[in-house]
PDB file of C-alpha atoms in Angstrom:
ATOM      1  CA  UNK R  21     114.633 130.821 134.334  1.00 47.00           C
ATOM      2  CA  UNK R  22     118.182 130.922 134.035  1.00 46.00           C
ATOM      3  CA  UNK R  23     120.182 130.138 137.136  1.00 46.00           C
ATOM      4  CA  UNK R  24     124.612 131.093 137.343  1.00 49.00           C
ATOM      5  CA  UNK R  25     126.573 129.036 140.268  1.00 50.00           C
ATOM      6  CA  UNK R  26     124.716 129.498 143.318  1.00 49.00           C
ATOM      7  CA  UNK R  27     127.276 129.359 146.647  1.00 45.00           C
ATOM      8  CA  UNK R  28     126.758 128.572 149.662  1.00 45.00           C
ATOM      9  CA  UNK R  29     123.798 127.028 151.316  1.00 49.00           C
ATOM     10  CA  UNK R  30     120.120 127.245 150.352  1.00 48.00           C
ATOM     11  CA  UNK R  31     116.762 128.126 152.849  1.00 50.00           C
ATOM     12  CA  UNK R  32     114.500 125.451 151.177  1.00 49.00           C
ATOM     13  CA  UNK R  33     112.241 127.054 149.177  1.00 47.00           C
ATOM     14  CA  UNK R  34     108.550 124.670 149.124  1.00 45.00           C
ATOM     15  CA  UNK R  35     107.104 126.076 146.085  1.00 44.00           C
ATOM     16  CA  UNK R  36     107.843 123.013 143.675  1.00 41.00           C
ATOM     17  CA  UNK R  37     104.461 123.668 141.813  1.00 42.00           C
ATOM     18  CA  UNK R  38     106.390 126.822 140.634  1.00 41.00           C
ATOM     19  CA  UNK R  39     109.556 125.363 139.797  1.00 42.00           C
ATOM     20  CA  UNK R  40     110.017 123.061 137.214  1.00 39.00           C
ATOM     21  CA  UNK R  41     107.664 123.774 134.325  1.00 39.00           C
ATOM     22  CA  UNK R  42     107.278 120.272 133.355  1.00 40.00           C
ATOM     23  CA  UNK R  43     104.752 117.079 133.900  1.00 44.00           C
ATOM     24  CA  UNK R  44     103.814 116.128 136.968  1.00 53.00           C
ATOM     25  CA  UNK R  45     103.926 117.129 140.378  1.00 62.00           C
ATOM     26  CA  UNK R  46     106.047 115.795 142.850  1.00 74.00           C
ATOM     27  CA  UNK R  47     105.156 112.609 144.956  1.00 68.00           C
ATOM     28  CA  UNK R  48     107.305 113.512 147.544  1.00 80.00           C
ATOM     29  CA  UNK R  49     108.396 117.319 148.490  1.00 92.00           C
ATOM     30  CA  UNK R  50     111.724 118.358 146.979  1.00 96.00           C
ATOM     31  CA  UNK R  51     113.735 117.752 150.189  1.00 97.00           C
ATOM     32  CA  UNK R  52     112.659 114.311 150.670  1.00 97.00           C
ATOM     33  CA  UNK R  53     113.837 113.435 147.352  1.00 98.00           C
ATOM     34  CA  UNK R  54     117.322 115.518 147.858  1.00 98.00           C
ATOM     35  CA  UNK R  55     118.047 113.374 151.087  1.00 98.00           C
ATOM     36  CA  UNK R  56     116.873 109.865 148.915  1.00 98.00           C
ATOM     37  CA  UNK R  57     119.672 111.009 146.136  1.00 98.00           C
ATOM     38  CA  UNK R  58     122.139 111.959 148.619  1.00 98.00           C
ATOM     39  CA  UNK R  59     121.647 108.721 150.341  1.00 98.00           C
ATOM     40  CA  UNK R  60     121.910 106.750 146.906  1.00 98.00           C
ATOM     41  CA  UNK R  61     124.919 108.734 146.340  1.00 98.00           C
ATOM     42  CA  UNK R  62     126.470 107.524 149.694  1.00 98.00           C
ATOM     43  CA  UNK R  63     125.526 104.156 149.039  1.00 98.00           C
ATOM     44  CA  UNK R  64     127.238 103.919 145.763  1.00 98.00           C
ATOM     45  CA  UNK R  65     130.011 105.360 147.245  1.00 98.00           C
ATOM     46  CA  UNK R  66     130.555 102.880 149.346  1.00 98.00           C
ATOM     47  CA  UNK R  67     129.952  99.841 147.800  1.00 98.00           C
ATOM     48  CA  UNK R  68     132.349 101.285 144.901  1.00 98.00           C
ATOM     49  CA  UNK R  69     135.068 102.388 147.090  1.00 98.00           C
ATOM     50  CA  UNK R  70     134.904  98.759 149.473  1.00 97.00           C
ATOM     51  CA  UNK R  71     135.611  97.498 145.901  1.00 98.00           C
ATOM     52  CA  UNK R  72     138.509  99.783 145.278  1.00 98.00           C
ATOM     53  CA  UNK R  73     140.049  99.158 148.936  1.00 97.00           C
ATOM     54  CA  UNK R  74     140.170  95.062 148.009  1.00 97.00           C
ATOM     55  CA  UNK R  75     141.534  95.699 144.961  1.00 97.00           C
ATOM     56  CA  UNK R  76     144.357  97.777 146.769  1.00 96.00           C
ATOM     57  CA  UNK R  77     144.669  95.278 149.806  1.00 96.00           C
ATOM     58  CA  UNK R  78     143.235  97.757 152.038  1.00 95.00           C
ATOM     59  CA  UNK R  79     140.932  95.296 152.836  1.00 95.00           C
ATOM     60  CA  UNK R  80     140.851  91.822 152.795  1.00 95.00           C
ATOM     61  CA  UNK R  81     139.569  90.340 148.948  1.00 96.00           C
ATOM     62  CA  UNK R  82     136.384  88.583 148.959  1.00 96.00           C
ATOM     63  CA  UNK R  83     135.234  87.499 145.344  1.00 96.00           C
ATOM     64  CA  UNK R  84     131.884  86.945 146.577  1.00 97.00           C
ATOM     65  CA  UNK R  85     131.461  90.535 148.176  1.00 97.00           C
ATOM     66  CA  UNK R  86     133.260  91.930 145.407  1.00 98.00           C
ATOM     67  CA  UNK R  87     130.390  90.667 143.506  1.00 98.00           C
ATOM     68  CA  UNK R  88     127.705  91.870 146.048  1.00 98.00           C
ATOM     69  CA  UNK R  89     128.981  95.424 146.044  1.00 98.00           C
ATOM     70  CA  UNK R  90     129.256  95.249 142.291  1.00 98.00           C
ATOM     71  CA  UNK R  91     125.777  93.797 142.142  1.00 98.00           C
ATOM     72  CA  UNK R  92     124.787  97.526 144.228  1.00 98.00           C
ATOM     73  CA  UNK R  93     127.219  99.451 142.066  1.00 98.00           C
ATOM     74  CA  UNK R  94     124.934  98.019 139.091  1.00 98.00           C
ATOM     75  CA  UNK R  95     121.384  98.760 140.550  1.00 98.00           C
ATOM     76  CA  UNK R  96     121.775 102.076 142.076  1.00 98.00           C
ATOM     77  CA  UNK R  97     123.190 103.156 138.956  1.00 98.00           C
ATOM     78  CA  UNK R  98     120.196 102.455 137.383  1.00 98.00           C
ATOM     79  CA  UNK R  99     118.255 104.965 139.585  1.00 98.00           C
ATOM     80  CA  UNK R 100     120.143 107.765 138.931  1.00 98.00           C
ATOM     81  CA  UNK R 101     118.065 108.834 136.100  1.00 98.00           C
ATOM     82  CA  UNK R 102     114.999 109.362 138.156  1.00 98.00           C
ATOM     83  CA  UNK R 103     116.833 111.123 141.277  1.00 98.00           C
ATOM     84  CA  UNK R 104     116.531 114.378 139.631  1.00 98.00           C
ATOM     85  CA  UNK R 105     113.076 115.226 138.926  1.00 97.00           C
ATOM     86  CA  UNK R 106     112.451 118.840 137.916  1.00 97.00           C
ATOM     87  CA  UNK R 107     111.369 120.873 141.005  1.00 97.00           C
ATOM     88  CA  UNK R 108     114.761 119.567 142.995  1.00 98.00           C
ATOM     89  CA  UNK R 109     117.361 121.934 141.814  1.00 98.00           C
ATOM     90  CA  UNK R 110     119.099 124.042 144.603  1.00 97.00           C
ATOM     91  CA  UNK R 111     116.301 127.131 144.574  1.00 96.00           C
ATOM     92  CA  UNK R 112     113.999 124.049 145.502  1.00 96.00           C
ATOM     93  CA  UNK R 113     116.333 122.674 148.645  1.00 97.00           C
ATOM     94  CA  UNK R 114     120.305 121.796 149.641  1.00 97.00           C
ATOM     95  CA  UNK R 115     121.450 120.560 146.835  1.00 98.00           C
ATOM     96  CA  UNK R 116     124.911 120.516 145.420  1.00 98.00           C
ATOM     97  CA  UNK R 117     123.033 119.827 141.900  1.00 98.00           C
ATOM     98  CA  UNK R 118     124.083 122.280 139.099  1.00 98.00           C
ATOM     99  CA  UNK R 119     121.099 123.797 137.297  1.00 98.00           C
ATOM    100  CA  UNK R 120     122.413 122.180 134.646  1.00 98.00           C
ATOM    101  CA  UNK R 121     121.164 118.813 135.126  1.00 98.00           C
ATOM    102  CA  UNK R 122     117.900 120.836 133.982  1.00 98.00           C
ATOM    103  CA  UNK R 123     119.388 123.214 131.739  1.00 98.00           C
ATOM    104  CA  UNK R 124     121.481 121.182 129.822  1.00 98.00           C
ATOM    105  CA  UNK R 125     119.384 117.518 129.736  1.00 98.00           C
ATOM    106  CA  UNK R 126     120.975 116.071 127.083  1.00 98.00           C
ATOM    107  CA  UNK R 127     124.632 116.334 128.634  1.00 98.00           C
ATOM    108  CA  UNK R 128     123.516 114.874 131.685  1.00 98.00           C
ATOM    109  CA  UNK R 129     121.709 112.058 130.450  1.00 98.00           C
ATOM    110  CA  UNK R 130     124.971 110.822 128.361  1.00 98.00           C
ATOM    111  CA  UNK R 131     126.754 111.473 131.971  1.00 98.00           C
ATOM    112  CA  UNK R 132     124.469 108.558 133.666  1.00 98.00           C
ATOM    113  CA  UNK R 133     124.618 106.624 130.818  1.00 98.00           C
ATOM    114  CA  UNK R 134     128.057 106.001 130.620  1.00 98.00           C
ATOM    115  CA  UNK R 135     128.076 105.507 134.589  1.00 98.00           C
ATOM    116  CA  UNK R 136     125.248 103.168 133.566  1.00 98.00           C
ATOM    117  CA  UNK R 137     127.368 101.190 131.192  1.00 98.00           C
ATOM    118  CA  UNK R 138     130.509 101.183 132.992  1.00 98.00           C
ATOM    119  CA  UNK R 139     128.160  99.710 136.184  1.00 98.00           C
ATOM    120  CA  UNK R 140     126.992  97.027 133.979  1.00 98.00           C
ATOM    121  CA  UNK R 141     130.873  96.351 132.954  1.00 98.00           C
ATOM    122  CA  UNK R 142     131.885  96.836 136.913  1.00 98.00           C
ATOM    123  CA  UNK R 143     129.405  93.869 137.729  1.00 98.00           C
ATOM    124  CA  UNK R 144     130.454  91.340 134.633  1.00 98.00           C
ATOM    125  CA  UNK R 145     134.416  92.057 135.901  1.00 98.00           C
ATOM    126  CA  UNK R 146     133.066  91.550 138.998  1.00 98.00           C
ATOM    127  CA  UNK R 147     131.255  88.233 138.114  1.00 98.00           C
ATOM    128  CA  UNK R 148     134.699  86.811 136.035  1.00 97.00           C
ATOM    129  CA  UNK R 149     136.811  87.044 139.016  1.00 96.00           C
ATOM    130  CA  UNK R 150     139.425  88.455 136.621  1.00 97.00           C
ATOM    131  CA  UNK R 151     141.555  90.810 139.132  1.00 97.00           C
ATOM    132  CA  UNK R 152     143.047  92.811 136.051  1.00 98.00           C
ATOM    133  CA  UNK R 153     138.934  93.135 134.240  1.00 98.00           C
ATOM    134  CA  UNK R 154     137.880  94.564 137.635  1.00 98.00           C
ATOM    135  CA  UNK R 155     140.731  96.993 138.309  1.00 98.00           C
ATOM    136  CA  UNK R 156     139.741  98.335 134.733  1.00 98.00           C
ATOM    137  CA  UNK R 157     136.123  98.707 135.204  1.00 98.00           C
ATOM    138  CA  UNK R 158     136.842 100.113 138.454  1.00 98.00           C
ATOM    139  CA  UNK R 159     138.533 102.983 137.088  1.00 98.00           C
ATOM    140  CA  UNK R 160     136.421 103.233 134.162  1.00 98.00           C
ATOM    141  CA  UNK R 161     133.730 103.624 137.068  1.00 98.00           C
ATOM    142  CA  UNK R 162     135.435 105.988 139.194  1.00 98.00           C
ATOM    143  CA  UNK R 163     135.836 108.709 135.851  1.00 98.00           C
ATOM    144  CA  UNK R 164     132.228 108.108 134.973  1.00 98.00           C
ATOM    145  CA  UNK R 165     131.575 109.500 138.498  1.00 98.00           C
ATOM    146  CA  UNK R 166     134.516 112.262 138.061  1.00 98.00           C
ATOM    147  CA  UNK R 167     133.152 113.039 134.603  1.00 98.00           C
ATOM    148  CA  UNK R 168     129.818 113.793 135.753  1.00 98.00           C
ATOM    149  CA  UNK R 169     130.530 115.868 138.895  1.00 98.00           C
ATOM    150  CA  UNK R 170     132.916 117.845 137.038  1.00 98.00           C
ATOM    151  CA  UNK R 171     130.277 119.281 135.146  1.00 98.00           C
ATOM    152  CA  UNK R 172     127.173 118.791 137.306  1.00 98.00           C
ATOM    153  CA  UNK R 173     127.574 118.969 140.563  1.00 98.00           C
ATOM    154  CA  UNK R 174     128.880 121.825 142.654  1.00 97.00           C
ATOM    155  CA  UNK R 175     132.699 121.405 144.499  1.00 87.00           C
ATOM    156  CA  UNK R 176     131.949 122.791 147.726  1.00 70.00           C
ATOM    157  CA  UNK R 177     135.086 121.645 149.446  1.00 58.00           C
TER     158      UNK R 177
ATOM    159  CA  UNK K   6     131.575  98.737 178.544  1.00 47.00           C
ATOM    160  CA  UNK K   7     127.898  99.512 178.872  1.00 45.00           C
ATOM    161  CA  UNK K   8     126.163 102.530 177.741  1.00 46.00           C
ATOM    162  CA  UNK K   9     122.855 103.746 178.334  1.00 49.00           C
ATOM    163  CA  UNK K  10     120.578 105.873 176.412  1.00 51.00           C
ATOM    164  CA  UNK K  11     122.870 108.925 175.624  1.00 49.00           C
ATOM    165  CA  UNK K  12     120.488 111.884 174.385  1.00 46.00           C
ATOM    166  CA  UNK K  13     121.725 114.993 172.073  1.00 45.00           C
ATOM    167  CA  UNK K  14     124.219 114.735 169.222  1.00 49.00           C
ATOM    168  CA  UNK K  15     127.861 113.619 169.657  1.00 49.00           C
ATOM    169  CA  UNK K  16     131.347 115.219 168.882  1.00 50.00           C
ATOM    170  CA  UNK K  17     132.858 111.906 166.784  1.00 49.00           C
ATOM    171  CA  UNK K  18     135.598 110.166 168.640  1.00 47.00           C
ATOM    172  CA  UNK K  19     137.837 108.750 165.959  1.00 45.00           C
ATOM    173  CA  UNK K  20     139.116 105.947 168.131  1.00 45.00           C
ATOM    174  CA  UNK K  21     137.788 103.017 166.224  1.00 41.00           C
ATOM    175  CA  UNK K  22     140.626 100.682 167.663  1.00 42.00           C
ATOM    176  CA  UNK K  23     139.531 101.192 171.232  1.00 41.00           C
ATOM    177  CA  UNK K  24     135.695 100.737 170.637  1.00 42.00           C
ATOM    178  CA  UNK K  25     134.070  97.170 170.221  1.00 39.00           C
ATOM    179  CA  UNK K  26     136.419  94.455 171.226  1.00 39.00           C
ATOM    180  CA  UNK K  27     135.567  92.471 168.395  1.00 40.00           C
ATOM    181  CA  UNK K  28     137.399  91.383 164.771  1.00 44.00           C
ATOM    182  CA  UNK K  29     138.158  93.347 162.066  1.00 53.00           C
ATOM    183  CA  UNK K  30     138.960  96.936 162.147  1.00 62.00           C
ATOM    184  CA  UNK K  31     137.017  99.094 160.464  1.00 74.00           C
ATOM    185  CA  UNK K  32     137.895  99.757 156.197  1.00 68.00           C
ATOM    186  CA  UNK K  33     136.375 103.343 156.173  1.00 80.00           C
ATOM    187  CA  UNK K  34     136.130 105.528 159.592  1.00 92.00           C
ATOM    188  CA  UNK K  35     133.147 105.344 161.728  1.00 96.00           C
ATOM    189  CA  UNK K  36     131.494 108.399 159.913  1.00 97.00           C
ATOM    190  CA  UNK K  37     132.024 106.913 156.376  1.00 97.00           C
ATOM    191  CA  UNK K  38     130.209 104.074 157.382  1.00 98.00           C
ATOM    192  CA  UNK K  39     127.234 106.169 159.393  1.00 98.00           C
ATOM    193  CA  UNK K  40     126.725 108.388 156.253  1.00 98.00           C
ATOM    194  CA  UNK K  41     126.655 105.161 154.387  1.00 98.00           C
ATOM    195  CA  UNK K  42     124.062 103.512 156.456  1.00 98.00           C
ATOM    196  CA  UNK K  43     121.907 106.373 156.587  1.00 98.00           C
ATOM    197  CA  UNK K  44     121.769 106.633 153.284  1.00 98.00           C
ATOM    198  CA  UNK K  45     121.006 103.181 152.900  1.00 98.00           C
ATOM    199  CA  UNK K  46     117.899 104.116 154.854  1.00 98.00           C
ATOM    200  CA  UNK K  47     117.204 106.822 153.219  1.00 98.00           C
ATOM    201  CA  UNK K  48     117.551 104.564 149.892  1.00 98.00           C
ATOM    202  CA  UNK K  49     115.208 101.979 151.061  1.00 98.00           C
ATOM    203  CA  UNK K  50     112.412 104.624 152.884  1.00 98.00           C
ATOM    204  CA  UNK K  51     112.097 106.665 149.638  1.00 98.00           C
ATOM    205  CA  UNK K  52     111.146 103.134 147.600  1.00 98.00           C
ATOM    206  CA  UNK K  53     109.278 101.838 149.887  1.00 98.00           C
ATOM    207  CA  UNK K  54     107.039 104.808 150.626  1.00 98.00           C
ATOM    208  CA  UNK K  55     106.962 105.041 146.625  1.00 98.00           C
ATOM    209  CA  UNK K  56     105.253 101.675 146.360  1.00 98.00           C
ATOM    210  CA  UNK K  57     103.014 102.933 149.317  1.00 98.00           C
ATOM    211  CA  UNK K  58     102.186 105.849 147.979  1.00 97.00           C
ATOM    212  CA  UNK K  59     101.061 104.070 144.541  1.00 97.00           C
ATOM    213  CA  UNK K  60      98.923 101.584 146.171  1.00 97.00           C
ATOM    214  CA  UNK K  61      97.395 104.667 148.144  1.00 96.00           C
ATOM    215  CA  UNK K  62      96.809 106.697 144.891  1.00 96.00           C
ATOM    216  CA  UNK K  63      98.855 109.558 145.753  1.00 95.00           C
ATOM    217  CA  UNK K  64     100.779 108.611 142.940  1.00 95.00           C
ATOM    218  CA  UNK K  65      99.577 106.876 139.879  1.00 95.00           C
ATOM    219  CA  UNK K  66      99.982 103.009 140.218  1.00 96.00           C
ATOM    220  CA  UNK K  67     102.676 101.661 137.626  1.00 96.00           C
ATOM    221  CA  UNK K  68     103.740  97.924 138.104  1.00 96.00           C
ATOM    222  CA  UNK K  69     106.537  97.796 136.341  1.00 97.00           C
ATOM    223  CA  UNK K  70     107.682 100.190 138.726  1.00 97.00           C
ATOM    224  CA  UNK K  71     106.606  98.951 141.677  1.00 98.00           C
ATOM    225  CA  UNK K  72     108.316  95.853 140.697  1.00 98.00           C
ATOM    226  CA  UNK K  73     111.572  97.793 140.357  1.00 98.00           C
ATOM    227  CA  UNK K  74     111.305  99.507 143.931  1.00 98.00           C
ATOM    228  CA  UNK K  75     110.010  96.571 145.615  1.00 98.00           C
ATOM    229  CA  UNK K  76     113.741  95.344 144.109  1.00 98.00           C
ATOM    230  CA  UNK K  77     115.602  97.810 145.339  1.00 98.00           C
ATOM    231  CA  UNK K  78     113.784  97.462 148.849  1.00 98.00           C
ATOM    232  CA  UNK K  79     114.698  93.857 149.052  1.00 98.00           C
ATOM    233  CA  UNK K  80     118.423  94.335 147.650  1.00 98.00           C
ATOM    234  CA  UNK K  81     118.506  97.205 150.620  1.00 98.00           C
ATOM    235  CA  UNK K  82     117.377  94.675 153.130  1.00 98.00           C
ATOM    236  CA  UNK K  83     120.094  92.244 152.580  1.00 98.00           C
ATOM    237  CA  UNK K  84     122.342  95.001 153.204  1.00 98.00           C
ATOM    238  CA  UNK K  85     121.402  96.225 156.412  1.00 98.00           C
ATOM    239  CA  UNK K  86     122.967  93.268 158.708  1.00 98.00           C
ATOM    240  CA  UNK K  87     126.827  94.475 157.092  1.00 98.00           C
ATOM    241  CA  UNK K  88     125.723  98.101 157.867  1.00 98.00           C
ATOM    242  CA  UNK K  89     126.422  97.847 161.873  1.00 98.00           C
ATOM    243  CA  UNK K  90     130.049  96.783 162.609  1.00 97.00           C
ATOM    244  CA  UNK K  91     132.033  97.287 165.904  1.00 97.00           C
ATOM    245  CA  UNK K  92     133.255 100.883 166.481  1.00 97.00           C
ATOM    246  CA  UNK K  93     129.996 102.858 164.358  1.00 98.00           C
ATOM    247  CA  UNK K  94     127.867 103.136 167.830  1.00 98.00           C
ATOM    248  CA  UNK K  95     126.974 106.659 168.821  1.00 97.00           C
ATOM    249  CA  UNK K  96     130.511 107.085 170.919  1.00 96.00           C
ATOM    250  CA  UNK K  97     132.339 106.476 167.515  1.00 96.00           C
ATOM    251  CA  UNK K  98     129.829 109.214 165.278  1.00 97.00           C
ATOM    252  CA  UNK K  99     126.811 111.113 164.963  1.00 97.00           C
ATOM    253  CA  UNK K 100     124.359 108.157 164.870  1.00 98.00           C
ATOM    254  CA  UNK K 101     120.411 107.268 166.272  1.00 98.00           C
ATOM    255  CA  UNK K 102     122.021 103.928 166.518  1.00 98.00           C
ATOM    256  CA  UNK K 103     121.339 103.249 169.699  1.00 98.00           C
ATOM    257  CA  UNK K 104     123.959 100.335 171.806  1.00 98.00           C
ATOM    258  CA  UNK K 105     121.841  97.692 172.333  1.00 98.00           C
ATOM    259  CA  UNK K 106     122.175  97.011 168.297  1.00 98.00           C
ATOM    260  CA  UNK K 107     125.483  95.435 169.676  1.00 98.00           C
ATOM    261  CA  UNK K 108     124.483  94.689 173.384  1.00 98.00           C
ATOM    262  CA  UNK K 109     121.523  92.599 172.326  1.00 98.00           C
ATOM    263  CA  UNK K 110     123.188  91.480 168.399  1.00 98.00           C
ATOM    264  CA  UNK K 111     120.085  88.285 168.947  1.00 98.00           C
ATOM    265  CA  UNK K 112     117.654  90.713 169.138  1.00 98.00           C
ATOM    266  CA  UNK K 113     119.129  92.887 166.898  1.00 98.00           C
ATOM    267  CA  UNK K 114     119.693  90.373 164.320  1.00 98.00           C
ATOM    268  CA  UNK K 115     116.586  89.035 164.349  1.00 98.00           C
ATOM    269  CA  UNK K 116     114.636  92.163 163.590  1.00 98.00           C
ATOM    270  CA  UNK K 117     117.108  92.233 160.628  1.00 98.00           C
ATOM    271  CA  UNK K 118     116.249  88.891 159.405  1.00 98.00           C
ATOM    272  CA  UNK K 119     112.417  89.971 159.846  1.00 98.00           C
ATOM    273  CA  UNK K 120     113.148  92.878 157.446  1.00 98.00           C
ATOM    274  CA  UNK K 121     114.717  90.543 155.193  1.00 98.00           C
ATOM    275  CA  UNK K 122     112.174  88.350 154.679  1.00 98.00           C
ATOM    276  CA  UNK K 123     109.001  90.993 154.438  1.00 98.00           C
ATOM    277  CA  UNK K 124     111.188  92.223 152.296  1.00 98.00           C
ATOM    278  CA  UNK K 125     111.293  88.883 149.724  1.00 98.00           C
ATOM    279  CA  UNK K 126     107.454  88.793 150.015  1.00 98.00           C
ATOM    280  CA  UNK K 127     107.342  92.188 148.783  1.00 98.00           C
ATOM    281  CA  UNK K 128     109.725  91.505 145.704  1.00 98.00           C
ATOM    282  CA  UNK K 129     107.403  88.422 145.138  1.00 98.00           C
ATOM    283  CA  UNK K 130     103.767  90.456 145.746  1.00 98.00           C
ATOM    284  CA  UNK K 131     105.333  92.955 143.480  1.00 98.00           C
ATOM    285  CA  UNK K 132     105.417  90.232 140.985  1.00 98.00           C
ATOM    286  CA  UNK K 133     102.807  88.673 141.350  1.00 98.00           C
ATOM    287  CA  UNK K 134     100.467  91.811 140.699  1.00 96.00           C
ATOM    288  CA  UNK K 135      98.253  91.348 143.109  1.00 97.00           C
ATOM    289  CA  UNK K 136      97.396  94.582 144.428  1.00 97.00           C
ATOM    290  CA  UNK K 137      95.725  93.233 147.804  1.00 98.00           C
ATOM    291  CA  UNK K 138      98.766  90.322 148.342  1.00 98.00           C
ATOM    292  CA  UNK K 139     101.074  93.706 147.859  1.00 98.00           C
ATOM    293  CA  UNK K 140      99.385  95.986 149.942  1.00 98.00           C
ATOM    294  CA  UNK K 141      99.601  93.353 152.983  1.00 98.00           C
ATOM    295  CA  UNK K 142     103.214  93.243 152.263  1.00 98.00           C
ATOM    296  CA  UNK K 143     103.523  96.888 152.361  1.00 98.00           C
ATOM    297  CA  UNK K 144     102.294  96.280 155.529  1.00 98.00           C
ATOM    298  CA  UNK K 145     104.332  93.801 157.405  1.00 98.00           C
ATOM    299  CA  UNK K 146     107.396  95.607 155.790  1.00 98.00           C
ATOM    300  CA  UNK K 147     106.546  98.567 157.641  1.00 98.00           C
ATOM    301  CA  UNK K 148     105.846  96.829 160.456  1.00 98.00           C
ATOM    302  CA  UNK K 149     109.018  95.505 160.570  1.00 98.00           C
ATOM    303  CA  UNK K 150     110.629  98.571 159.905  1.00 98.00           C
ATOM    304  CA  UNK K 151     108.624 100.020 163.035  1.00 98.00           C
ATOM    305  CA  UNK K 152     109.610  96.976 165.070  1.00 98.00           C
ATOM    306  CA  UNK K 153     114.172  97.609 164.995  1.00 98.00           C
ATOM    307  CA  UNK K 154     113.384 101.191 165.138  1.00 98.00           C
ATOM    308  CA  UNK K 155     111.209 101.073 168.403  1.00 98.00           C
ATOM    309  CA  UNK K 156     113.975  98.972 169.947  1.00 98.00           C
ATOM    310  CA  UNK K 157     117.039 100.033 168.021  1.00 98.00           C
ATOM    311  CA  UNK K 158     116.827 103.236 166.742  1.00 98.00           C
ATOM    312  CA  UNK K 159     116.879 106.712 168.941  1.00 97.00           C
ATOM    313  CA  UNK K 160     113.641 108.827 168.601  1.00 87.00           C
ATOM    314  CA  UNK K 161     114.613 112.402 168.374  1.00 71.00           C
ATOM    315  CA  UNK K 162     111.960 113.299 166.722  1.00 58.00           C
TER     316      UNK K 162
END
């Protein structure tokens, strides 16, 4: 079932045995795991961007948080793969997921990969205390993110 | 200035400066920094009740997994005592946080710490792969869990 740019805001639909015509059922039900990848989005978020704001003086630099929030950068990245399990598109709850993080598989998987990647880079920077290293893999970070919403998730502001 | 149990949800009062006499001001506004930390919970609840749900049978049991979420729960955990500042109580946002996180920060900080360390024996049980040494961490991480909420955390449910 094909699915074109849904607006607005969705009345959770709990028929996930009906959506998603692939493996197994869901462990949790589809808003549950919505609110668990909007919270891992926030997190990253913020670790990244507490990065960013040393980098900029905004805050005061730390090399050893630097390296914690890189360390989170790293792992939640990680998880992104499995944050989107069939039966959690935006018919199934409020998501600002694009159908085609279903629809076009592929795509999205070389999306987290290079966020993947760039996390891994993000942490080694991070680890090197080289100022310059960092302020690279932080924006190599920061287009990974770009380049994936661009395409996948829905600008709703 | 003390507070007592306010009920109901809160119009946020973007006067950081003014609220919690203490240190640093704040790198990201009070609501960047409540989003954050409920996501954080929402991070660590969804991997938790993963592992839970394994050992339970609701989902079927894969260690390697369970080794990874039992990760992520402990990473969370370390995270959680940096997720409270001055100025993110529920006068400053929308937040179940209630004041005595920073009218009792002994108390408060010691239900942290409890979380932190259930949270190490759960890495470890997780590694270990003993299913009964893992389901009696599963345990005393909820517990702890249950124990800052009961104390710390609004009910509004």
């Amino acid at each position: 079932m094909k699915n074109s740019i849904l607006g607005g805001r969705f009345l959770p639909v709990v028929i996930a045995c009906a959506i998603g015509a692939s493996g197994a059922a869901l462990a949790a039900d589809p808003d549950e795991i919505i609110d668990y990848r909007q919270g891992a989005m926030q997190v990253t978020k913020y670790h990244f961007s507490t990065i960013a704001d040393m980098l900029k003086g905004k805050i005061e630099y730390d090399e050893a948080a630097v390296k914690k929030h890189a360390d989170v950068v790293q792992l939640m990245s990680t998880l992104v793969k499995d944050e989107f399990p069939e039966g959690t598109d935006a018919l199934a709850g409020e998501t600002n997921a694009l159908i085609d993080v279903w629809d076009k598989p592929d795509e999205f998987a070389d999306k987290v990969a290079e966020f993947e990647e760039t996390a891994i880079e993000l942490e080694k920077a991070a680890e090197s205390g080289d100022k310059a290293r960092l302020a690279a893999a932080v924006k190599d970070v920061g287009s990974s993110c770009k380049a994936c919403h661009d395409d996948f998730r829905q600008d709703d502001e």
